[in-house]
Amino acid sequence: MNSSPVAGLVRGWVTLYTRGLSADARAARRDEIDDDLWCEREEATATGRSARSLETDLALRLVFGIPSDISWRLAHRRAPDPAILEGSSSMGTRTLGALAIVAALTWGTLLVLFIPFSHSVWTGRIGVFGVLGTLVGAIAFMAVSIGFAMRFQDRIGAIGTVGVALTALGGLASMTGFIVPLVVGTAMLTFDLARIRFVSLVIPIIHLATTIATVGLVLAQANLDDLGIRALFGALLAPYLLTWIWMGVSLVRGVPAPSHAPGG
Amino acid sequence: MRRKEGALVPLEVSILEAALELRSRGIAEAHGFMLAKELRDGAHARRLTAYGTLYKALDRLERAGYLSSRWEDPQLAADDGRPRRRFYRVTLTGEAALNEAMSAERDATLPRSAAVQPS
């Protein structure tokens, strides 16, 4: 085996860019490169080539090949998230995904601004953008939820249906700053989507945690004028918004053909 | 620019040529390094093709059905004290694709050649 530092670097890079591939694919690429490294060292020994020249060659072969390694790796993407089994790359699904991302990013931006600027995000100089952002995010969340309901109308159950209704109402309520119905609704909806194995169970769990935390803040009559409380509020909502980005990206990228859950 | 499905890029043409050249010398199957060496020597290049470039091209050629591959018996590799080896061989489809690519290249150069012919 070629045990030079540069050879180690080559192996490390192979390990890195093959992460997430099947064990067989990883082993195949690793063994092929290992054999190549071994052969080159054997050739260098046979021809009396200096160690430095060999190391330089290995390094250049590594560096010049990196763009191809990356494009190869992108073409062999990780087997689709097992958590997200159903869907397609249809225009409708991609639109839902894009809306979910827009909603999460819009509200994420507002949330980041809310922590230092408090309510002046909606009333101060940037108030117009704050109000517009809130509206865009709320409408997008409602649209995505209704889109999910339409897409899976034959599969979602009572919890999901109530969740969609609550999400739609919650979207309207959130325009006034009251977000509890929205997170309760999406927790119910995503729970049902997890039941039919469209999303990972992690998503409704995060939504449920956000629900509990925001209800807790409301019950505790937390004063959002306090910077620390606003920061806490932001920290609680961040994972919630990230789950929407997660779902959105999965939908935009397209996921494999339906795999029906038992009883789903 | 996205290339045409199934079209061979120059490196892939060179790999197929190298594999056929090796075959004509009695080496029916060649591993990655052997092909890289053949490419380097054939082009009088100073350096071997980069790892990523070479193995990505081999992967694509195999997926296109132009090359087939097999892993050698691990025991053989263990006996030799080296990593196991993957051998590639040009398929009939690969030979046909190479011939097509070569004739397309000839066709592309013909009009230019004709243009400098005295009338």
Coordinates of C-alpha atoms in Angstrom, one line a residue:
Chain A
M1 CA 0.0 0.0 0.0
N2 CA 1.2 3.5 -0.8
S3 CA 1.5 5.1 2.7
S4 CA 2.9 8.5 1.7
P5 CA 1.2 11.6 3.2
V6 CA -0.2 12.6 -0.2
A7 CA -1.6 9.1 -0.8
G8 CA -3.3 9.5 2.6
L9 CA -4.7 12.8 1.4
V10 CA -6.0 11.1 -1.7
R11 CA -7.7 8.4 0.4
G12 CA -9.1 10.9 2.7
W13 CA -10.6 12.8 -0.2
V14 CA -12.1 9.6 -1.6
T15 CA -13.6 8.8 1.8
L16 CA -15.1 12.3 2.0
Y17 CA -16.7 12.5 -1.4
T18 CA -18.0 9.0 -1.4
R19 CA -19.8 9.6 1.9
G20 CA -23.5 8.8 1.7
L21 CA -23.1 6.3 -1.2
S22 CA -23.8 2.6 -0.7
A23 CA -21.1 0.6 1.0
D24 CA -20.4 -1.3 -2.2
A25 CA -20.0 1.9 -4.3
R26 CA -17.7 3.4 -1.6
A27 CA -15.6 0.3 -1.5
A28 CA -15.4 0.1 -5.2
R29 CA -14.1 3.6 -5.6
R30 CA -11.7 3.3 -2.7
D31 CA -10.2 0.0 -3.9
E32 CA -9.8 1.3 -7.4
I33 CA -8.0 4.4 -6.2
D34 CA -5.9 2.3 -3.8
D35 CA -4.8 0.1 -6.6
D36 CA -3.9 3.1 -8.7
L37 CA -1.8 4.5 -5.9
W38 CA -0.1 1.2 -5.4
C39 CA 0.6 0.8 -9.1
E40 CA 2.1 4.3 -9.4
R41 CA 4.3 3.7 -6.4
E42 CA 5.5 0.4 -7.9
E43 CA 6.2 2.1 -11.2
A44 CA 8.1 4.9 -9.4
T45 CA 10.2 2.4 -7.6
A46 CA 10.9 0.4 -10.8
T47 CA 12.0 3.5 -12.7
G48 CA 14.0 5.0 -9.9
R49 CA 11.8 8.1 -9.7
S50 CA 12.3 10.3 -6.7
A51 CA 9.8 10.3 -3.9
R52 CA 9.3 14.0 -4.3
S53 CA 8.4 13.7 -7.9
L54 CA 6.0 10.9 -7.1
E55 CA 4.3 13.0 -4.3
T56 CA 4.0 15.9 -6.7
D57 CA 2.3 13.8 -9.3
L58 CA -0.1 12.3 -6.8
A59 CA -1.0 15.7 -5.5
L60 CA -1.6 17.1 -9.0
R61 CA -3.7 14.1 -10.0
L62 CA -5.7 14.6 -6.9
V63 CA -6.2 18.3 -7.4
F64 CA -7.0 18.2 -11.1
G65 CA -9.5 15.5 -10.6
I66 CA -11.5 17.2 -7.9
P67 CA -14.0 18.9 -10.2
S68 CA -14.7 15.5 -11.8
D69 CA -15.0 13.8 -8.5
I70 CA -17.5 16.4 -7.4
S71 CA -19.6 16.2 -10.6
W72 CA -19.4 12.3 -10.4
R73 CA -20.6 12.5 -6.8
L74 CA -23.4 14.8 -7.7
A75 CA -24.5 12.5 -10.4
H76 CA -24.5 9.6 -7.8
R77 CA -26.5 11.5 -5.2
R78 CA -27.3 9.8 -2.0
A79 CA -30.2 7.4 -2.3
P80 CA -33.1 9.7 -1.7
D81 CA -33.9 10.4 1.9
P82 CA -35.6 7.3 3.2
A83 CA -37.7 9.6 5.3
I84 CA -39.3 11.0 2.2
L85 CA -40.6 8.2 0.1
E86 CA -43.3 9.6 -2.0
G87 CA -43.5 12.4 -4.4
S88 CA -42.4 13.2 -7.9
S89 CA -40.6 15.9 -9.7
S90 CA -43.8 17.1 -11.3
M91 CA -44.3 20.9 -11.7
G92 CA -46.9 20.9 -9.1
T93 CA -44.7 19.2 -6.5
R94 CA -41.8 21.5 -7.3
T95 CA -44.0 24.5 -7.0
L96 CA -45.1 23.3 -3.5
G97 CA -41.4 22.8 -2.6
A98 CA -40.5 26.3 -3.9
L99 CA -43.3 27.9 -1.9
A100 CA -42.3 26.1 1.3
I101 CA -38.7 27.4 0.8
V102 CA -40.0 30.9 0.1
A103 CA -42.2 30.9 3.2
A104 CA -39.5 29.6 5.5
L105 CA -36.8 32.0 4.1
T106 CA -39.2 35.0 4.3
W107 CA -40.2 34.3 7.9
G108 CA -36.6 33.3 8.8
T109 CA -35.4 36.7 7.6
L110 CA -38.2 38.4 9.6
L111 CA -37.3 36.4 12.6
V112 CA -33.7 37.3 12.4
L113 CA -34.6 41.0 12.1
F114 CA -37.2 40.7 14.9
I115 CA -34.6 39.7 17.5
P116 CA -32.7 43.0 17.5
F117 CA -35.4 45.3 16.1
S118 CA -38.4 44.0 17.9
H119 CA -41.8 45.1 16.6
S120 CA -40.3 48.0 14.6
V121 CA -39.7 45.4 11.9
W122 CA -43.4 45.9 11.1
T123 CA -43.8 49.5 12.1
G124 CA -40.5 51.2 11.6
R125 CA -38.7 52.3 8.4
I126 CA -38.6 48.8 7.1
G127 CA -42.3 48.2 8.2
V128 CA -43.5 47.8 4.7
F129 CA -41.1 45.0 4.0
G130 CA -42.0 43.4 7.4
V131 CA -45.7 43.4 6.6
L132 CA -45.1 42.2 3.1
G133 CA -42.8 39.5 4.3
T134 CA -45.3 38.3 6.8
L135 CA -48.1 38.2 4.2
V136 CA -45.9 36.4 1.7
G137 CA -44.8 33.8 4.3
A138 CA -48.3 33.3 5.6
I139 CA -49.9 32.9 2.2
A140 CA -47.1 30.6 1.1
F141 CA -47.5 28.4 4.2
M142 CA -51.3 28.2 3.6
A143 CA -50.8 27.4 -0.1
V144 CA -48.3 24.7 0.7
S145 CA -50.6 23.1 3.3
I146 CA -53.6 23.2 1.0
G147 CA -51.4 21.9 -1.8
F148 CA -50.4 18.9 0.4
A149 CA -54.0 18.3 1.2
M150 CA -54.9 18.3 -2.5
R151 CA -52.0 16.2 -3.4
F152 CA -52.8 13.5 -0.8
Q153 CA -56.5 14.0 -0.5
D154 CA -57.1 10.3 -0.8
R155 CA -54.6 9.4 1.8
I156 CA -54.5 11.9 4.6
G157 CA -56.8 11.1 7.6
A158 CA -58.8 13.1 10.0
I159 CA -55.7 14.5 11.8
G160 CA -54.2 15.7 8.6
T161 CA -57.5 17.3 7.5
V162 CA -58.0 19.2 10.7
G163 CA -54.3 20.1 10.5
V164 CA -54.8 21.6 7.0
A165 CA -57.8 23.6 8.2
L166 CA -55.9 24.8 11.3
T167 CA -52.9 25.7 9.1
A168 CA -55.0 27.7 6.8
L169 CA -56.7 29.6 9.6
G170 CA -53.4 29.8 11.4
G171 CA -51.9 31.4 8.3
L172 CA -54.5 34.1 8.5
A173 CA -54.0 34.5 12.3
S174 CA -50.3 34.7 11.9
M175 CA -50.7 37.9 9.9
T176 CA -51.7 39.4 13.2
G177 CA -48.7 37.9 14.9
F178 CA -50.5 35.0 16.5
I179 CA -48.7 31.9 15.3
V180 CA -49.9 29.2 17.6
P181 CA -52.7 27.8 15.4
L182 CA -50.3 27.7 12.5
V183 CA -47.7 25.5 14.3
V184 CA -50.4 23.3 15.8
G185 CA -51.9 22.8 12.4
T186 CA -48.6 22.0 10.7
A187 CA -47.7 19.6 13.5
M188 CA -51.0 17.7 12.9
L189 CA -50.6 17.9 9.1
T190 CA -47.0 16.7 9.1
F191 CA -47.8 14.0 11.6
D192 CA -50.3 12.6 9.1
L193 CA -47.8 13.0 6.2
A194 CA -45.3 11.1 8.3
R195 CA -47.9 8.4 8.8
I196 CA -48.2 7.9 5.1
R197 CA -44.4 8.1 4.9
F198 CA -44.3 11.3 2.9
V199 CA -42.1 13.0 5.4
S200 CA -39.8 11.9 8.2
L201 CA -41.3 11.6 11.7
V202 CA -38.6 14.0 12.8
I203 CA -40.6 16.8 11.1
P204 CA -43.9 16.5 13.1
I205 CA -41.8 16.0 16.3
I206 CA -40.0 19.3 15.7
H207 CA -43.4 21.0 14.9
L208 CA -44.8 19.5 18.1
A209 CA -41.9 20.8 20.1
T210 CA -42.3 24.2 18.6
T211 CA -46.0 24.1 19.4
I212 CA -45.3 23.2 23.0
A213 CA -42.7 25.9 23.3
T214 CA -44.8 28.6 21.7
V215 CA -47.9 27.7 23.7
G216 CA -45.6 27.7 26.8
L217 CA -44.4 31.2 25.9
V218 CA -48.0 32.4 25.5
L219 CA -49.1 30.8 28.7
A220 CA -46.2 32.3 30.5
Q221 CA -47.2 35.6 29.1
A222 CA -43.6 36.1 27.9
N223 CA -42.8 39.7 27.2
L224 CA -41.5 39.9 23.7
D225 CA -40.2 43.4 24.4
D226 CA -37.4 41.6 26.2
L227 CA -34.4 40.9 23.9
G228 CA -33.7 37.6 25.6
I229 CA -37.3 36.4 25.1
R230 CA -37.1 37.4 21.5
A231 CA -33.9 35.5 21.1
L232 CA -35.5 32.5 22.7
F233 CA -38.5 32.8 20.5
G234 CA -36.2 32.9 17.5
A235 CA -34.3 29.9 18.6
L236 CA -37.5 28.0 19.1
L237 CA -38.9 28.9 15.6
A238 CA -35.6 28.3 13.7
P239 CA -35.8 24.5 13.7
Y240 CA -39.5 24.8 12.6
L241 CA -38.6 26.9 9.7
L242 CA -35.7 24.6 8.8
T243 CA -38.1 21.7 8.5
W244 CA -40.0 23.6 5.8
I245 CA -36.8 24.2 4.0
W246 CA -36.0 20.5 4.3
M247 CA -39.4 19.6 2.9
G248 CA -39.1 22.2 0.2
V249 CA -35.7 21.2 -1.0
S250 CA -36.8 17.5 -1.1
L251 CA -39.8 18.4 -3.2
V252 CA -37.9 20.7 -5.6
R253 CA -35.2 18.1 -6.1
G254 CA -37.8 15.5 -6.8
V255 CA -38.1 12.2 -4.9
P256 CA -38.7 8.7 -6.1
A257 CA -41.8 6.9 -7.2
P258 CA -44.4 6.2 -4.5
S259 CA -43.7 3.6 -2.0
H260 CA -46.9 2.8 -0.2
A261 CA -46.6 2.4 3.5
P262 CA -48.4 -0.5 5.0
G263 CA -52.0 0.4 5.3
G264 CA -51.2 3.8 3.8
Chain B
M1 CA -22.8 23.1 -22.3
R2 CA -24.5 19.7 -21.7
R3 CA -23.2 17.1 -24.0
K4 CA -25.3 14.9 -26.2
E5 CA -26.4 11.6 -24.6
G6 CA -24.1 8.8 -25.6
A7 CA -21.6 11.1 -27.3
L8 CA -18.0 10.5 -26.6
V9 CA -15.7 13.2 -25.4
P10 CA -12.0 13.1 -26.4
L11 CA -10.9 11.5 -23.2
E12 CA -13.4 8.7 -23.6
V13 CA -12.3 8.2 -27.2
S14 CA -8.7 8.0 -26.0
I15 CA -9.6 5.5 -23.3
L16 CA -11.4 3.2 -25.7
E17 CA -8.4 3.5 -28.1
A18 CA -6.0 2.7 -25.3
A19 CA -8.0 -0.3 -24.3
L20 CA -8.1 -1.6 -27.8
E21 CA -4.4 -0.9 -28.3
L22 CA -3.7 -3.0 -25.2
R23 CA -6.0 -5.7 -26.4
S24 CA -4.1 -5.8 -29.7
R25 CA -1.0 -6.4 -27.6
G26 CA -2.6 -9.4 -25.9
I27 CA -4.0 -7.6 -22.8
A28 CA -7.7 -8.2 -23.1
E29 CA -8.5 -6.4 -19.9
A30 CA -6.9 -3.4 -18.3
H31 CA -7.2 -1.8 -14.9
G32 CA -7.4 2.0 -14.3
F33 CA -3.7 2.6 -13.8
M34 CA -2.8 0.6 -16.9
L35 CA -5.2 2.6 -19.0
A36 CA -3.9 5.9 -17.5
K37 CA -0.3 4.8 -18.3
E38 CA -1.3 3.9 -21.9
L39 CA -2.9 7.3 -22.3
R40 CA 0.1 9.1 -20.9
D41 CA 2.5 7.2 -23.1
G42 CA 0.3 7.5 -26.2
A43 CA 0.0 11.2 -25.8
H44 CA 3.7 11.6 -24.7
A45 CA 2.3 13.4 -21.7
R46 CA 4.3 14.1 -18.6
R47 CA 1.6 13.1 -16.1
L48 CA -1.1 10.5 -15.7
T49 CA -4.7 11.5 -16.0
A50 CA -6.1 12.8 -12.8
Y51 CA -7.9 10.3 -10.6
G52 CA -11.3 12.0 -10.7
T53 CA -11.1 12.6 -14.5
L54 CA -10.1 9.0 -15.2
Y55 CA -12.5 7.1 -13.0
K56 CA -15.4 9.3 -13.8
A57 CA -14.8 8.7 -17.5
L58 CA -14.5 4.9 -16.9
D59 CA -17.7 5.0 -14.9
R60 CA -19.5 6.8 -17.7
L61 CA -18.2 4.5 -20.3
E62 CA -19.3 1.5 -18.3
R63 CA -22.7 2.9 -17.7
A64 CA -23.1 3.6 -21.4
G65 CA -22.3 0.0 -22.1
Y66 CA -19.0 0.8 -23.9
L67 CA -16.9 -0.9 -21.3
S68 CA -17.6 -3.8 -19.0
S69 CA -15.7 -4.5 -15.9
R70 CA -15.0 -7.2 -13.3
W71 CA -13.3 -7.3 -10.0
E72 CA -10.4 -9.8 -9.8
D73 CA -10.4 -12.5 -7.2
P74 CA -9.4 -10.8 -3.9
Q75 CA -7.3 -13.8 -3.0
L76 CA -5.0 -13.1 -6.0
A77 CA -4.6 -9.5 -4.9
A78 CA -3.9 -10.7 -1.3
D79 CA -1.3 -13.1 -2.6
D80 CA 0.4 -10.3 -4.4
G81 CA 0.2 -8.0 -1.4
R82 CA -1.7 -5.3 -3.2
P83 CA -5.3 -3.9 -3.3
R84 CA -7.8 -5.7 -5.4
R85 CA -8.1 -4.7 -9.0
R86 CA -10.9 -3.8 -11.4
F87 CA -10.4 -4.9 -15.0
Y88 CA -12.1 -3.2 -17.9
R89 CA -12.8 -4.5 -21.3
V90 CA -14.2 -2.8 -24.4
T91 CA -17.6 -4.2 -25.5
L92 CA -18.8 -4.6 -29.0
T93 CA -21.0 -1.5 -28.4
G94 CA -17.9 0.4 -27.3
E95 CA -16.1 -0.6 -30.4
A96 CA -19.0 0.5 -32.6
A97 CA -19.3 3.8 -30.7
L98 CA -15.6 4.4 -31.1
N99 CA -15.8 3.7 -34.9
E100 CA -18.7 6.1 -35.1
A101 CA -16.9 8.8 -33.2
M102 CA -13.8 8.4 -35.4
S103 CA -15.8 8.5 -38.7
A104 CA -17.7 11.5 -37.4
E105 CA -14.4 13.2 -36.7
R106 CA -13.2 12.3 -40.2
D107 CA -16.4 13.7 -41.7
A108 CA -16.0 16.9 -39.8
T109 CA -12.4 17.4 -41.1
L110 CA -13.1 16.4 -44.7
P111 CA -14.7 19.7 -45.9
R112 CA -11.8 21.6 -44.4
S113 CA -9.4 19.4 -46.3
A114 CA -11.4 19.7 -49.4
A115 CA -11.4 23.4 -49.2
V116 CA -7.6 23.6 -49.6
Q117 CA -7.5 21.2 -52.5
P118 CA -6.6 22.8 -55.8
S119 CA -9.6 22.8 -58.1

